[in-house]
């Protein structure tokens, strides 16, 4: 198991806050919620709750993934937001830098996924007992060796984007679970970032949009 060394700065990056919800930019390397091991206590949730005691996590990002995370303030708003996420009433998009260049400019990956139990938390494609999983992707840029993709998860399985990209031959750079050695060594971290969220504010009842651009590491050199 890798040592847990979460980044100290920025300690808490608040993209948006009001009386009902928070939108935070989680750095790569920080857990969304505390782990069972006391050494894994530090997390986005615990940091946010130190400043906003009523904040509750609505959804999660993998520790290695960066980007937008929503917290509901109070149980009622948390319940409403959780229902939106469960019912796919939230539009989400990610940016990823992957190995190689897809032949097509866009496509959909439709491969069922299940936990690879002996190697958990890894997931795997399984046509016999896997749960239906779909990801839309679009090529944004490429230098031939690597490509910048927009990824839109239609379903929300664990590690879905990471496994789907590996399955079509374009693993995400820096992925410690699914990248081959060259793709793993090509980046110091997993180059997967939750870039955009769109959903209806549970109290104001208006659509709200959030955009959080990834860092320079995601850009394709020319």
JSON list of C-alpha atoms in Angstrom, two decimals:
[
{"chain": "A", "resi": 1, "resn": "UNK", "atom": "CA", "xyz": [0.00, 0.00, 0.00]},
{"chain": "A", "resi": 2, "resn": "UNK", "atom": "CA", "xyz": [1.26, 3.45, -0.91]},
{"chain": "A", "resi": 3, "resn": "UNK", "atom": "CA", "xyz": [2.02, 5.84, 1.98]},
{"chain": "A", "resi": 4, "resn": "UNK", "atom": "CA", "xyz": [-0.67, 8.48, 2.48]},
{"chain": "A", "resi": 5, "resn": "UNK", "atom": "CA", "xyz": [0.84, 11.94, 2.14]},
{"chain": "A", "resi": 6, "resn": "UNK", "atom": "CA", "xyz": [-2.03, 14.31, 1.31]},
{"chain": "A", "resi": 7, "resn": "UNK", "atom": "CA", "xyz": [-1.09, 17.76, 0.00]},
{"chain": "A", "resi": 8, "resn": "UNK", "atom": "CA", "xyz": [-1.15, 20.49, 2.64]},
{"chain": "A", "resi": 9, "resn": "UNK", "atom": "CA", "xyz": [-1.68, 23.38, 0.22]},
{"chain": "A", "resi": 10, "resn": "UNK", "atom": "CA", "xyz": [-4.14, 24.48, -0.74]},
{"chain": "A", "resi": 11, "resn": "UNK", "atom": "CA", "xyz": [-5.64, 23.17, 2.50]},
{"chain": "A", "resi": 12, "resn": "UNK", "atom": "CA", "xyz": [-9.24, 23.82, 1.39]},
{"chain": "A", "resi": 13, "resn": "UNK", "atom": "CA", "xyz": [-10.11, 25.30, -2.01]},
{"chain": "A", "resi": 14, "resn": "UNK", "atom": "CA", "xyz": [-13.71, 26.55, -1.89]},
{"chain": "A", "resi": 15, "resn": "UNK", "atom": "CA", "xyz": [-15.10, 27.18, -5.38]},
{"chain": "A", "resi": 16, "resn": "UNK", "atom": "CA", "xyz": [-18.57, 28.18, -4.15]},
{"chain": "A", "resi": 17, "resn": "UNK", "atom": "CA", "xyz": [-20.44, 28.40, -0.86]},
{"chain": "A", "resi": 18, "resn": "UNK", "atom": "CA", "xyz": [-23.85, 29.48, 0.34]},
{"chain": "A", "resi": 19, "resn": "UNK", "atom": "CA", "xyz": [-26.17, 28.52, 3.19]},
{"chain": "A", "resi": 20, "resn": "UNK", "atom": "CA", "xyz": [-27.17, 25.29, 1.44]},
{"chain": "A", "resi": 21, "resn": "UNK", "atom": "CA", "xyz": [-24.11, 23.82, -0.22]},
{"chain": "A", "resi": 22, "resn": "UNK", "atom": "CA", "xyz": [-20.37, 23.89, -0.87]},
{"chain": "A", "resi": 23, "resn": "UNK", "atom": "CA", "xyz": [-18.47, 23.17, -4.06]},
{"chain": "A", "resi": 24, "resn": "UNK", "atom": "CA", "xyz": [-14.82, 22.32, -3.46]},
{"chain": "A", "resi": 25, "resn": "UNK", "atom": "CA", "xyz": [-11.80, 21.68, -5.67]},
{"chain": "A", "resi": 26, "resn": "UNK", "atom": "CA", "xyz": [-10.20, 18.50, -4.29]},
{"chain": "A", "resi": 27, "resn": "UNK", "atom": "CA", "xyz": [-6.48, 18.08, -4.97]},
{"chain": "A", "resi": 28, "resn": "UNK", "atom": "CA", "xyz": [-5.05, 14.81, -6.21]},
{"chain": "A", "resi": 29, "resn": "UNK", "atom": "CA", "xyz": [-3.71, 12.74, -3.33]},
{"chain": "A", "resi": 30, "resn": "UNK", "atom": "CA", "xyz": [-6.38, 13.71, -0.79]},
{"chain": "A", "resi": 31, "resn": "UNK", "atom": "CA", "xyz": [-9.13, 11.28, 0.25]},
{"chain": "A", "resi": 32, "resn": "UNK", "atom": "CA", "xyz": [-12.70, 12.55, -0.15]},
{"chain": "A", "resi": 33, "resn": "UNK", "atom": "CA", "xyz": [-13.72, 11.01, 3.20]},
{"chain": "A", "resi": 34, "resn": "UNK", "atom": "CA", "xyz": [-11.59, 9.64, 6.05]},
{"chain": "A", "resi": 35, "resn": "UNK", "atom": "CA", "xyz": [-10.32, 6.09, 5.75]},
{"chain": "A", "resi": 36, "resn": "UNK", "atom": "CA", "xyz": [-10.64, 3.42, 8.45]},
{"chain": "A", "resi": 37, "resn": "UNK", "atom": "CA", "xyz": [-6.96, 3.61, 9.31]},
{"chain": "A", "resi": 38, "resn": "UNK", "atom": "CA", "xyz": [-6.31, 6.51, 11.75]},
{"chain": "A", "resi": 39, "resn": "UNK", "atom": "CA", "xyz": [-3.42, 7.49, 9.46]},
{"chain": "A", "resi": 40, "resn": "UNK", "atom": "CA", "xyz": [-6.04, 8.23, 6.79]},
{"chain": "A", "resi": 41, "resn": "UNK", "atom": "CA", "xyz": [-8.08, 10.64, 8.91]},
{"chain": "A", "resi": 42, "resn": "UNK", "atom": "CA", "xyz": [-7.18, 13.72, 6.85]},
{"chain": "A", "resi": 43, "resn": "UNK", "atom": "CA", "xyz": [-9.69, 14.18, 4.02]},
{"chain": "A", "resi": 44, "resn": "UNK", "atom": "CA", "xyz": [-11.62, 16.76, 2.05]},
{"chain": "A", "resi": 45, "resn": "UNK", "atom": "CA", "xyz": [-14.68, 16.12, 4.22]},
{"chain": "A", "resi": 46, "resn": "UNK", "atom": "CA", "xyz": [-12.83, 16.53, 7.52]},
{"chain": "A", "resi": 47, "resn": "UNK", "atom": "CA", "xyz": [-11.10, 19.68, 6.33]},
{"chain": "A", "resi": 48, "resn": "UNK", "atom": "CA", "xyz": [-14.39, 21.19, 5.16]},
{"chain": "A", "resi": 49, "resn": "UNK", "atom": "CA", "xyz": [-16.25, 20.21, 8.34]},
{"chain": "A", "resi": 50, "resn": "UNK", "atom": "CA", "xyz": [-13.66, 22.00, 10.48]},
{"chain": "A", "resi": 51, "resn": "UNK", "atom": "CA", "xyz": [-14.87, 25.23, 8.89]},
{"chain": "A", "resi": 52, "resn": "UNK", "atom": "CA", "xyz": [-18.43, 24.23, 7.93]},
{"chain": "A", "resi": 53, "resn": "UNK", "atom": "CA", "xyz": [-19.63, 21.77, 10.63]},
{"chain": "A", "resi": 54, "resn": "UNK", "atom": "CA", "xyz": [-22.96, 21.10, 8.88]},
{"chain": "A", "resi": 55, "resn": "UNK", "atom": "CA", "xyz": [-21.34, 20.06, 5.56]},
{"chain": "A", "resi": 56, "resn": "UNK", "atom": "CA", "xyz": [-21.98, 16.47, 4.39]},
{"chain": "A", "resi": 57, "resn": "UNK", "atom": "CA", "xyz": [-20.38, 14.69, 1.44]},
{"chain": "A", "resi": 58, "resn": "UNK", "atom": "CA", "xyz": [-22.79, 14.01, -1.44]},
{"chain": "A", "resi": 59, "resn": "UNK", "atom": "CA", "xyz": [-20.48, 12.08, -3.78]},
{"chain": "A", "resi": 60, "resn": "UNK", "atom": "CA", "xyz": [-16.84, 11.07, -3.96]},
{"chain": "A", "resi": 61, "resn": "UNK", "atom": "CA", "xyz": [-13.80, 11.25, -6.18]},
{"chain": "A", "resi": 62, "resn": "UNK", "atom": "CA", "xyz": [-10.97, 8.71, -6.09]},
{"chain": "A", "resi": 63, "resn": "UNK", "atom": "CA", "xyz": [-8.04, 9.82, -3.97]},
{"chain": "A", "resi": 64, "resn": "UNK", "atom": "CA", "xyz": [-5.88, 10.22, -7.10]},
{"chain": "A", "resi": 65, "resn": "UNK", "atom": "CA", "xyz": [-8.51, 12.23, -9.00]},
{"chain": "A", "resi": 66, "resn": "UNK", "atom": "CA", "xyz": [-8.73, 16.00, -8.61]},
{"chain": "A", "resi": 67, "resn": "UNK", "atom": "CA", "xyz": [-11.61, 18.36, -9.17]},
{"chain": "A", "resi": 68, "resn": "UNK", "atom": "CA", "xyz": [-15.11, 19.37, -8.15]},
{"chain": "A", "resi": 69, "resn": "UNK", "atom": "CA", "xyz": [-16.88, 17.83, -5.17]},
{"chain": "A", "resi": 70, "resn": "UNK", "atom": "CA", "xyz": [-20.27, 18.90, -3.76]},
{"chain": "A", "resi": 71, "resn": "UNK", "atom": "CA", "xyz": [-21.22, 18.95, -0.07]},
{"chain": "A", "resi": 72, "resn": "UNK", "atom": "CA", "xyz": [-24.72, 19.63, 1.23]},
{"chain": "A", "resi": 73, "resn": "UNK", "atom": "CA", "xyz": [-25.13, 21.79, 4.32]},
{"chain": "A", "resi": 74, "resn": "UNK", "atom": "CA", "xyz": [-27.60, 20.05, 6.61]},
{"chain": "A", "resi": 75, "resn": "UNK", "atom": "CA", "xyz": [-29.37, 16.71, 6.27]},
{"chain": "A", "resi": 76, "resn": "UNK", "atom": "CA", "xyz": [-32.29, 17.95, 4.19]},
{"chain": "A", "resi": 77, "resn": "UNK", "atom": "CA", "xyz": [-30.16, 19.57, 1.48]},
{"chain": "A", "resi": 78, "resn": "UNK", "atom": "CA", "xyz": [-27.74, 16.63, 1.60]},
{"chain": "A", "resi": 79, "resn": "UNK", "atom": "CA", "xyz": [-30.63, 14.25, 0.96]},
{"chain": "A", "resi": 80, "resn": "UNK", "atom": "CA", "xyz": [-31.92, 16.33, -1.97]},
{"chain": "A", "resi": 81, "resn": "UNK", "atom": "CA", "xyz": [-28.48, 16.56, -3.59]},
{"chain": "A", "resi": 82, "resn": "UNK", "atom": "CA", "xyz": [-27.80, 12.85, -3.05]},
{"chain": "A", "resi": 83, "resn": "UNK", "atom": "CA", "xyz": [-31.07, 12.03, -4.83]},
{"chain": "A", "resi": 84, "resn": "UNK", "atom": "CA", "xyz": [-30.03, 14.20, -7.79]},
{"chain": "A", "resi": 85, "resn": "UNK", "atom": "CA", "xyz": [-26.73, 12.35, -8.12]},
{"chain": "A", "resi": 86, "resn": "UNK", "atom": "CA", "xyz": [-28.37, 8.94, -7.75]},
{"chain": "A", "resi": 87, "resn": "UNK", "atom": "CA", "xyz": [-31.02, 9.78, -10.37]},
{"chain": "A", "resi": 88, "resn": "UNK", "atom": "CA", "xyz": [-28.39, 11.11, -12.83]},
{"chain": "A", "resi": 89, "resn": "UNK", "atom": "CA", "xyz": [-29.82, 14.62, -12.68]},
{"chain": "A", "resi": 90, "resn": "UNK", "atom": "CA", "xyz": [-26.33, 16.08, -12.46]},
{"chain": "A", "resi": 91, "resn": "UNK", "atom": "CA", "xyz": [-24.25, 16.69, -15.59]},
{"chain": "A", "resi": 92, "resn": "UNK", "atom": "CA", "xyz": [-20.58, 15.86, -14.98]},
{"chain": "A", "resi": 93, "resn": "UNK", "atom": "CA", "xyz": [-17.54, 16.03, -17.22]},
{"chain": "A", "resi": 94, "resn": "UNK", "atom": "CA", "xyz": [-13.90, 15.18, -16.68]},
{"chain": "A", "resi": 95, "resn": "UNK", "atom": "CA", "xyz": [-10.64, 16.00, -18.41]},
{"chain": "A", "resi": 96, "resn": "UNK", "atom": "CA", "xyz": [-8.04, 13.26, -18.82]},
{"chain": "A", "resi": 97, "resn": "UNK", "atom": "CA", "xyz": [-4.68, 13.00, -20.52]},
{"chain": "A", "resi": 98, "resn": "UNK", "atom": "CA", "xyz": [-4.30, 9.50, -21.95]},
{"chain": "A", "resi": 99, "resn": "UNK", "atom": "CA", "xyz": [-1.68, 7.37, -23.62]},
{"chain": "A", "resi": 100, "resn": "UNK", "atom": "CA", "xyz": [-1.70, 7.39, -27.43]},
{"chain": "A", "resi": 101, "resn": "UNK", "atom": "CA", "xyz": [-4.27, 8.89, -29.76]},
{"chain": "A", "resi": 102, "resn": "UNK", "atom": "CA", "xyz": [-7.73, 7.44, -30.45]},
{"chain": "A", "resi": 103, "resn": "UNK", "atom": "CA", "xyz": [-8.42, 6.92, -34.15]},
{"chain": "A", "resi": 104, "resn": "UNK", "atom": "CA", "xyz": [-11.88, 8.47, -33.89]},
{"chain": "A", "resi": 105, "resn": "UNK", "atom": "CA", "xyz": [-12.62, 11.97, -32.60]},
{"chain": "A", "resi": 106, "resn": "UNK", "atom": "CA", "xyz": [-15.33, 10.75, -30.22]},
{"chain": "A", "resi": 107, "resn": "UNK", "atom": "CA", "xyz": [-17.05, 7.62, -29.08]},
{"chain": "A", "resi": 108, "resn": "UNK", "atom": "CA", "xyz": [-18.80, 5.69, -26.31]},
{"chain": "A", "resi": 109, "resn": "UNK", "atom": "CA", "xyz": [-17.32, 2.90, -24.20]},
{"chain": "A", "resi": 110, "resn": "UNK", "atom": "CA", "xyz": [-19.98, 0.39, -23.17]},
{"chain": "A", "resi": 111, "resn": "UNK", "atom": "CA", "xyz": [-18.31, -2.29, -21.04]},
{"chain": "A", "resi": 112, "resn": "UNK", "atom": "CA", "xyz": [-19.74, -3.86, -17.85]},
{"chain": "A", "resi": 113, "resn": "UNK", "atom": "CA", "xyz": [-17.63, -3.50, -14.71]},
{"chain": "A", "resi": 114, "resn": "UNK", "atom": "CA", "xyz": [-17.22, -5.45, -11.48]},
{"chain": "A", "resi": 115, "resn": "UNK", "atom": "CA", "xyz": [-14.82, -5.37, -8.55]},
{"chain": "A", "resi": 116, "resn": "UNK", "atom": "CA", "xyz": [-11.66, -7.41, -9.16]},
{"chain": "A", "resi": 117, "resn": "UNK", "atom": "CA", "xyz": [-12.06, -8.87, -5.68]},
{"chain": "A", "resi": 118, "resn": "UNK", "atom": "CA", "xyz": [-8.61, -10.47, -5.17]},
{"chain": "A", "resi": 119, "resn": "UNK", "atom": "CA", "xyz": [-7.04, -7.19, -6.31]},
{"chain": "A", "resi": 120, "resn": "UNK", "atom": "CA", "xyz": [-9.46, -4.69, -4.77]},
{"chain": "A", "resi": 121, "resn": "UNK", "atom": "CA", "xyz": [-9.97, -1.78, -5.04]},
{"chain": "A", "resi": 122, "resn": "UNK", "atom": "CA", "xyz": [-9.23, -2.50, -8.70]},
{"chain": "A", "resi": 123, "resn": "UNK", "atom": "CA", "xyz": [-12.19, -3.02, -11.00]},
{"chain": "A", "resi": 124, "resn": "UNK", "atom": "CA", "xyz": [-12.37, -5.09, -14.20]},
{"chain": "A", "resi": 125, "resn": "UNK", "atom": "CA", "xyz": [-14.51, -5.66, -17.28]},
{"chain": "A", "resi": 126, "resn": "UNK", "atom": "CA", "xyz": [-16.76, -8.69, -16.85]},
{"chain": "A", "resi": 127, "resn": "UNK", "atom": "CA", "xyz": [-19.42, -9.61, -19.41]},
{"chain": "A", "resi": 128, "resn": "UNK", "atom": "CA", "xyz": [-20.92, -12.32, -17.19]},
{"chain": "A", "resi": 129, "resn": "UNK", "atom": "CA", "xyz": [-21.62, -10.47, -13.94]},
{"chain": "A", "resi": 130, "resn": "UNK", "atom": "CA", "xyz": [-20.44, -6.87, -14.45]},
{"chain": "A", "resi": 131, "resn": "UNK", "atom": "CA", "xyz": [-22.82, -3.95, -14.02]},
{"chain": "A", "resi": 132, "resn": "UNK", "atom": "CA", "xyz": [-23.70, -1.93, -17.15]},
{"chain": "A", "resi": 133, "resn": "UNK", "atom": "CA", "xyz": [-21.26, 0.97, -17.52]},
{"chain": "A", "resi": 134, "resn": "UNK", "atom": "CA", "xyz": [-21.03, 3.64, -20.20]},
{"chain": "A", "resi": 135, "resn": "UNK", "atom": "CA", "xyz": [-18.65, 6.51, -20.81]},
{"chain": "A", "resi": 136, "resn": "UNK", "atom": "CA", "xyz": [-18.76, 9.07, -23.62]},
{"chain": "A", "resi": 137, "resn": "UNK", "atom": "CA", "xyz": [-15.48, 10.59, -24.72]},
{"chain": "A", "resi": 138, "resn": "UNK", "atom": "CA", "xyz": [-14.31, 13.32, -27.09]},
{"chain": "A", "resi": 139, "resn": "UNK", "atom": "CA", "xyz": [-10.78, 14.06, -28.27]},
{"chain": "A", "resi": 140, "resn": "UNK", "atom": "CA", "xyz": [-9.79, 17.66, -27.56]},
{"chain": "A", "resi": 141, "resn": "UNK", "atom": "CA", "xyz": [-6.14, 17.66, -28.57]},
{"chain": "A", "resi": 142, "resn": "UNK", "atom": "CA", "xyz": [-3.25, 15.31, -29.28]},
{"chain": "A", "resi": 143, "resn": "UNK", "atom": "CA", "xyz": [0.43, 15.26, -30.07]},
{"chain": "A", "resi": 144, "resn": "UNK", "atom": "CA", "xyz": [0.29, 11.65, -31.23]},
{"chain": "A", "resi": 145, "resn": "UNK", "atom": "CA", "xyz": [1.98, 10.26, -28.13]},
{"chain": "A", "resi": 146, "resn": "UNK", "atom": "CA", "xyz": [-0.68, 11.44, -25.69]},
{"chain": "A", "resi": 147, "resn": "UNK", "atom": "CA", "xyz": [-4.15, 12.95, -26.02]},
{"chain": "A", "resi": 148, "resn": "UNK", "atom": "CA", "xyz": [-6.42, 15.24, -24.05]},
{"chain": "A", "resi": 149, "resn": "UNK", "atom": "CA", "xyz": [-9.95, 13.85, -23.75]},
{"chain": "A", "resi": 150, "resn": "UNK", "atom": "CA", "xyz": [-13.22, 15.04, -22.30]},
{"chain": "A", "resi": 151, "resn": "UNK", "atom": "CA", "xyz": [-14.90, 12.15, -20.50]},
{"chain": "A", "resi": 152, "resn": "UNK", "atom": "CA", "xyz": [-18.60, 12.12, -19.63]},
{"chain": "A", "resi": 153, "resn": "UNK", "atom": "CA", "xyz": [-19.74, 9.26, -17.38]},
{"chain": "A", "resi": 154, "resn": "UNK", "atom": "CA", "xyz": [-23.25, 8.08, -18.19]},
{"chain": "A", "resi": 155, "resn": "UNK", "atom": "CA", "xyz": [-23.13, 5.65, -15.28]},
{"chain": "A", "resi": 156, "resn": "UNK", "atom": "CA", "xyz": [-21.12, 6.12, -12.10]},
{"chain": "A", "resi": 157, "resn": "UNK", "atom": "CA", "xyz": [-19.24, 2.90, -11.35]},
{"chain": "A", "resi": 158, "resn": "UNK", "atom": "CA", "xyz": [-16.13, 2.83, -9.20]},
{"chain": "A", "resi": 159, "resn": "UNK", "atom": "CA", "xyz": [-13.00, 3.56, -11.29]},
{"chain": "A", "resi": 160, "resn": "UNK", "atom": "CA", "xyz": [-15.22, 3.58, -14.39]},
{"chain": "A", "resi": 161, "resn": "UNK", "atom": "CA", "xyz": [-13.33, 6.19, -16.41]},
{"chain": "A", "resi": 162, "resn": "UNK", "atom": "CA", "xyz": [-9.97, 4.67, -15.54]},
{"chain": "A", "resi": 163, "resn": "UNK", "atom": "CA", "xyz": [-10.94, 1.11, -16.49]},
{"chain": "A", "resi": 164, "resn": "UNK", "atom": "CA", "xyz": [-12.78, 2.17, -19.65]},
{"chain": "A", "resi": 165, "resn": "UNK", "atom": "CA", "xyz": [-9.81, 4.13, -20.93]},
{"chain": "A", "resi": 166, "resn": "UNK", "atom": "CA", "xyz": [-7.47, 1.21, -20.22]},
{"chain": "A", "resi": 167, "resn": "UNK", "atom": "CA", "xyz": [-9.90, -1.17, -21.93]},
{"chain": "A", "resi": 168, "resn": "UNK", "atom": "CA", "xyz": [-9.81, 0.77, -25.22]},
{"chain": "A", "resi": 169, "resn": "UNK", "atom": "CA", "xyz": [-6.01, 0.94, -25.17]},
{"chain": "A", "resi": 170, "resn": "UNK", "atom": "CA", "xyz": [-5.62, 4.50, -23.89]},
{"chain": "A", "resi": 171, "resn": "UNK", "atom": "CA", "xyz": [-4.89, 4.36, -20.14]},
{"chain": "A", "resi": 172, "resn": "UNK", "atom": "CA", "xyz": [-4.85, 7.62, -18.23]},
{"chain": "A", "resi": 173, "resn": "UNK", "atom": "CA", "xyz": [-1.33, 8.88, -17.59]},
{"chain": "A", "resi": 174, "resn": "UNK", "atom": "CA", "xyz": [-0.03, 8.41, -14.06]},
{"chain": "A", "resi": 175, "resn": "UNK", "atom": "CA", "xyz": [-2.66, 5.82, -13.13]},
{"chain": "A", "resi": 176, "resn": "UNK", "atom": "CA", "xyz": [-1.13, 3.58, -10.43]},
{"chain": "A", "resi": 177, "resn": "UNK", "atom": "CA", "xyz": [-3.77, 0.88, -10.91]},
{"chain": "A", "resi": 178, "resn": "UNK", "atom": "CA", "xyz": [-4.43, 0.65, -14.64]},
{"chain": "A", "resi": 179, "resn": "UNK", "atom": "CA", "xyz": [-1.61, 2.30, -16.60]},
{"chain": "A", "resi": 180, "resn": "UNK", "atom": "CA", "xyz": [1.19, 0.24, -18.15]},
{"chain": "A", "resi": 181, "resn": "UNK", "atom": "CA", "xyz": [4.71, 1.20, -17.01]},
{"chain": "A", "resi": 182, "resn": "UNK", "atom": "CA", "xyz": [5.30, 3.82, -19.72]},
{"chain": "A", "resi": 183, "resn": "UNK", "atom": "CA", "xyz": [1.95, 5.53, -19.16]},
{"chain": "A", "resi": 184, "resn": "UNK", "atom": "CA", "xyz": [2.45, 5.41, -15.40]},
{"chain": "A", "resi": 185, "resn": "UNK", "atom": "CA", "xyz": [5.87, 7.04, -15.67]},
{"chain": "A", "resi": 186, "resn": "UNK", "atom": "CA", "xyz": [4.60, 9.73, -18.05]},
{"chain": "A", "resi": 187, "resn": "UNK", "atom": "CA", "xyz": [3.02, 11.80, -15.25]},
{"chain": "A", "resi": 188, "resn": "UNK", "atom": "CA", "xyz": [3.70, 12.35, -11.54]},
{"chain": "A", "resi": 189, "resn": "UNK", "atom": "CA", "xyz": [0.00, 11.88, -10.69]},
{"chain": "A", "resi": 190, "resn": "UNK", "atom": "CA", "xyz": [-3.20, 10.53, -12.20]},
{"chain": "A", "resi": 191, "resn": "UNK", "atom": "CA", "xyz": [-4.16, 13.00, -14.92]},
{"chain": "A", "resi": 192, "resn": "UNK", "atom": "CA", "xyz": [-7.90, 12.83, -14.33]},
{"chain": "A", "resi": 193, "resn": "UNK", "atom": "CA", "xyz": [-9.80, 15.94, -13.24]},
{"chain": "A", "resi": 194, "resn": "UNK", "atom": "CA", "xyz": [-13.50, 16.50, -12.52]},
{"chain": "A", "resi": 195, "resn": "UNK", "atom": "CA", "xyz": [-13.86, 19.71, -14.49]},
{"chain": "A", "resi": 196, "resn": "UNK", "atom": "CA", "xyz": [-17.55, 20.60, -14.69]},
{"chain": "A", "resi": 197, "resn": "UNK", "atom": "CA", "xyz": [-20.80, 20.15, -12.77]},
{"chain": "A", "resi": 198, "resn": "UNK", "atom": "CA", "xyz": [-24.29, 21.35, -13.69]},
{"chain": "A", "resi": 199, "resn": "UNK", "atom": "CA", "xyz": [-27.34, 20.79, -11.48]},
{"chain": "A", "resi": 200, "resn": "UNK", "atom": "CA", "xyz": [-30.40, 22.51, -10.05]},
{"chain": "A", "resi": 201, "resn": "UNK", "atom": "CA", "xyz": [-29.85, 24.32, -6.78]},
{"chain": "A", "resi": 202, "resn": "UNK", "atom": "CA", "xyz": [-32.03, 22.44, -4.26]},
{"chain": "A", "resi": 203, "resn": "UNK", "atom": "CA", "xyz": [-33.36, 25.61, -2.63]},
{"chain": "A", "resi": 204, "resn": "UNK", "atom": "CA", "xyz": [-33.01, 28.38, -5.21]},
{"chain": "A", "resi": 205, "resn": "UNK", "atom": "CA", "xyz": [-34.47, 26.04, -7.89]},
{"chain": "A", "resi": 206, "resn": "UNK", "atom": "CA", "xyz": [-32.26, 27.40, -10.65]},
{"chain": "A", "resi": 207, "resn": "UNK", "atom": "CA", "xyz": [-29.61, 25.65, -12.69]},
{"chain": "A", "resi": 208, "resn": "UNK", "atom": "CA", "xyz": [-26.09, 26.34, -11.51]},
{"chain": "A", "resi": 209, "resn": "UNK", "atom": "CA", "xyz": [-22.86, 25.69, -13.42]},
{"chain": "A", "resi": 210, "resn": "UNK", "atom": "CA", "xyz": [-19.36, 25.12, -12.08]},
{"chain": "A", "resi": 211, "resn": "UNK", "atom": "CA", "xyz": [-16.14, 24.91, -14.08]},
{"chain": "A", "resi": 212, "resn": "UNK", "atom": "CA", "xyz": [-12.72, 24.15, -12.62]},
{"chain": "A", "resi": 213, "resn": "UNK", "atom": "CA", "xyz": [-9.90, 23.89, -15.15]},
{"chain": "A", "resi": 214, "resn": "UNK", "atom": "CA", "xyz": [-7.11, 21.33, -14.68]},
{"chain": "A", "resi": 215, "resn": "UNK", "atom": "CA", "xyz": [-3.47, 22.27, -14.24]},
{"chain": "A", "resi": 216, "resn": "UNK", "atom": "CA", "xyz": [-0.77, 22.72, -16.84]},
{"chain": "A", "resi": 217, "resn": "UNK", "atom": "CA", "xyz": [0.21, 19.04, -16.65]},
{"chain": "A", "resi": 218, "resn": "UNK", "atom": "CA", "xyz": [-2.92, 18.18, -18.62]},
{"chain": "A", "resi": 219, "resn": "UNK", "atom": "CA", "xyz": [-1.96, 20.29, -21.62]},
{"chain": "A", "resi": 220, "resn": "UNK", "atom": "CA", "xyz": [-0.52, 18.53, -24.65]},
{"chain": "A", "resi": 221, "resn": "UNK", "atom": "CA", "xyz": [2.87, 19.86, -25.69]},
{"chain": "A", "resi": 222, "resn": "UNK", "atom": "CA", "xyz": [3.26, 20.76, -29.35]}
]
